[in-house]
PDB file of C-alpha atoms in Angstrom:
ATOM      1  CA  MET A 943       8.420  -3.624  13.188  1.00 75.00           C
ATOM      2  CA  VAL A 944       9.040  -7.135  11.914  1.00 78.00           C
ATOM      3  CA  TRP A 945       9.657  -8.500  15.410  1.00 82.00           C
ATOM      4  CA  GLY A 946       6.478  -6.860  16.694  1.00 87.00           C
ATOM      5  CA  LEU A 947       4.468  -8.474  13.913  1.00 85.00           C
ATOM      6  CA  LEU A 948       6.030 -11.842  14.706  1.00 84.00           C
ATOM      7  CA  ILE A 949       5.103 -11.547  18.381  1.00 86.00           C
ATOM      8  CA  ILE A 950       1.528 -10.560  17.516  1.00 89.00           C
ATOM      9  CA  ALA A 951       1.224 -13.461  15.049  1.00 87.00           C
ATOM     10  CA  ALA A 952       2.585 -15.911  17.629  1.00 84.00           C
ATOM     11  CA  ALA A 953       0.166 -14.600  20.272  1.00 87.00           C
ATOM     12  CA  VAL A 954      -2.826 -14.876  17.925  1.00 89.00           C
ATOM     13  CA  LEU A 955      -1.852 -18.422  16.958  1.00 85.00           C
ATOM     14  CA  LEU A 956      -1.370 -19.351  20.612  1.00 83.00           C
ATOM     15  CA  LEU A 957      -4.813 -17.987  21.504  1.00 88.00           C
ATOM     16  CA  ALA A 958      -6.386 -19.792  18.549  1.00 86.00           C
ATOM     17  CA  TRP A 959      -4.683 -23.003  19.632  1.00 83.00           C
ATOM     18  CA  LEU A 960      -5.882 -22.648  23.232  1.00 87.00           C
ATOM     19  CA  LEU A 961      -9.447 -21.510  22.521  1.00 91.00           C
ATOM     20  CA  THR A 962     -10.372 -23.731  19.564  1.00 90.00           C
ATOM     21  CA  ASP A 963      -9.906 -27.306  18.435  1.00 86.00           C
ATOM     22  CA  ILE A 964      -7.151 -26.393  15.999  1.00 82.00           C
ATOM     23  CA  SER A 965      -4.204 -28.726  16.350  1.00 83.00           C
ATOM     24  CA  PHE A 966      -0.766 -27.854  15.046  1.00 81.00           C
ATOM     25  CA  ASP A 967       2.793 -28.245  16.156  1.00 84.00           C
ATOM     26  CA  PRO A 968       3.742 -25.009  17.954  1.00 78.00           C
ATOM     27  CA  LEU A 969       7.449 -25.576  17.317  1.00 85.00           C
ATOM     28  CA  ALA A 970       6.912 -25.888  13.561  1.00 88.00           C
ATOM     29  CA  VAL A 971       4.774 -22.738  13.560  1.00 84.00           C
ATOM     30  CA  LEU A 972       7.415 -20.837  15.547  1.00 83.00           C
ATOM     31  CA  LEU A 973      10.106 -22.025  13.151  1.00 90.00           C
ATOM     32  CA  GLY A 974       8.035 -20.870  10.178  1.00 90.00           C
ATOM     33  CA  LEU A 975       7.417 -17.472  11.780  1.00 87.00           C
ATOM     34  CA  LEU A 976      11.117 -16.987  12.498  1.00 88.00           C
ATOM     35  CA  LEU A 977      12.110 -18.024   8.976  1.00 92.00           C
ATOM     36  CA  GLY A 978       9.538 -15.645   7.505  1.00 88.00           C
ATOM     37  CA  GLY A 979      10.658 -12.810   9.763  1.00 87.00           C
ATOM     38  CA  GLY A 980      14.310 -13.381   8.949  1.00 89.00           C
ATOM     39  CA  THR A 981      13.523 -13.391   5.247  1.00 91.00           C
ATOM     40  CA  ALA A 982      11.558 -10.149   5.608  1.00 88.00           C
ATOM     41  CA  LEU A 983      14.479  -8.532   7.439  1.00 89.00           C
ATOM     42  CA  LEU A 984      16.969  -9.654   4.770  1.00 91.00           C
ATOM     43  CA  ILE A 985      14.783  -8.383   1.932  1.00 92.00           C
ATOM     44  CA  GLY A 986      14.188  -5.070   3.708  1.00 88.00           C
ATOM     45  CA  GLY A 987      17.907  -4.664   4.344  1.00 89.00           C
ATOM     46  CA  ALA A 988      18.759  -5.430   0.725  1.00 90.00           C
ATOM     47  CA  ILE A 989      16.199  -2.919  -0.526  1.00 90.00           C
ATOM     48  CA  SER A 990      17.566  -0.314   1.862  1.00 88.00           C
ATOM     49  CA  ALA A 991      21.178  -1.007   0.917  1.00 88.00           C
ATOM     50  CA  PHE A 992      20.823  -1.250  -2.840  1.00 87.00           C
ATOM     51  CA  GLY A 993      17.733   0.803  -3.569  1.00 81.00           C
ATOM     52  CA  GLY A 994      18.639   4.226  -2.257  1.00 62.00           C
ATOM     53  CA  ARG A 995      22.005   5.130  -3.745  1.00 59.00           C
ATOM     54  CA  ASN A 996      20.873   8.123  -5.817  1.00 56.00           C
ATOM     55  CA  HIS A 997      20.084  10.601  -3.034  1.00 55.00           C
ATOM     56  CA  PHE A 998      22.154  12.462  -0.486  1.00 55.00           C
ATOM     57  CA  THR A 999      21.702  12.233   3.261  1.00 57.00           C
ATOM     58  CA  SER A1000      22.166  14.965   5.830  1.00 59.00           C
ATOM     59  CA  GLY A1001      25.276  13.245   7.174  1.00 59.00           C
ATOM     60  CA  GLY A1002      27.710  15.427   5.268  1.00 57.00           C
ATOM     61  CA  ASN A1003      27.831  13.647   1.927  1.00 55.00           C
ATOM     62  CA  ASP A1004      26.432  16.607   0.004  1.00 55.00           C
ATOM     63  CA  THR A1005      29.213  19.185  -0.369  1.00 60.00           C
ATOM     64  CA  ARG A1006      27.360  21.276  -2.935  1.00 63.00           C
ATOM     65  CA  ARG A1007      26.232  24.731  -1.844  1.00 63.00           C
ATOM     66  CA  PRO A1008      23.256  26.619  -3.181  1.00 65.00           C
ATOM     67  CA  THR A1009      24.246  29.473  -5.476  1.00 68.00           C
ATOM     68  CA  GLY A1010      24.315  32.974  -4.047  1.00 66.00           C
ATOM     69  CA  GLN A1011      25.138  32.057  -0.442  1.00 64.00           C
ATOM     70  CA  ALA A1012      28.407  32.922   1.226  1.00 62.00           C
ATOM     71  CA  ASP A1013      30.205  31.001   3.955  1.00 58.00           C
TER      72      ASP A1013
END
């Protein structure tokens, strides 16, 4: 999702640059977009890694069985 948003933002900025009299350095804008995207990915990964430790997944971590059910 982050990479898709970066591509859309770069395309919009490129169109704005071509169709209007806005002048900016495309390399600096691309660098800023990549730094922002990398930061967003790091923050999202940290939230995913450290934020969800109190719940079980369906991958076999939960060995508890509901009461009243036999094997």
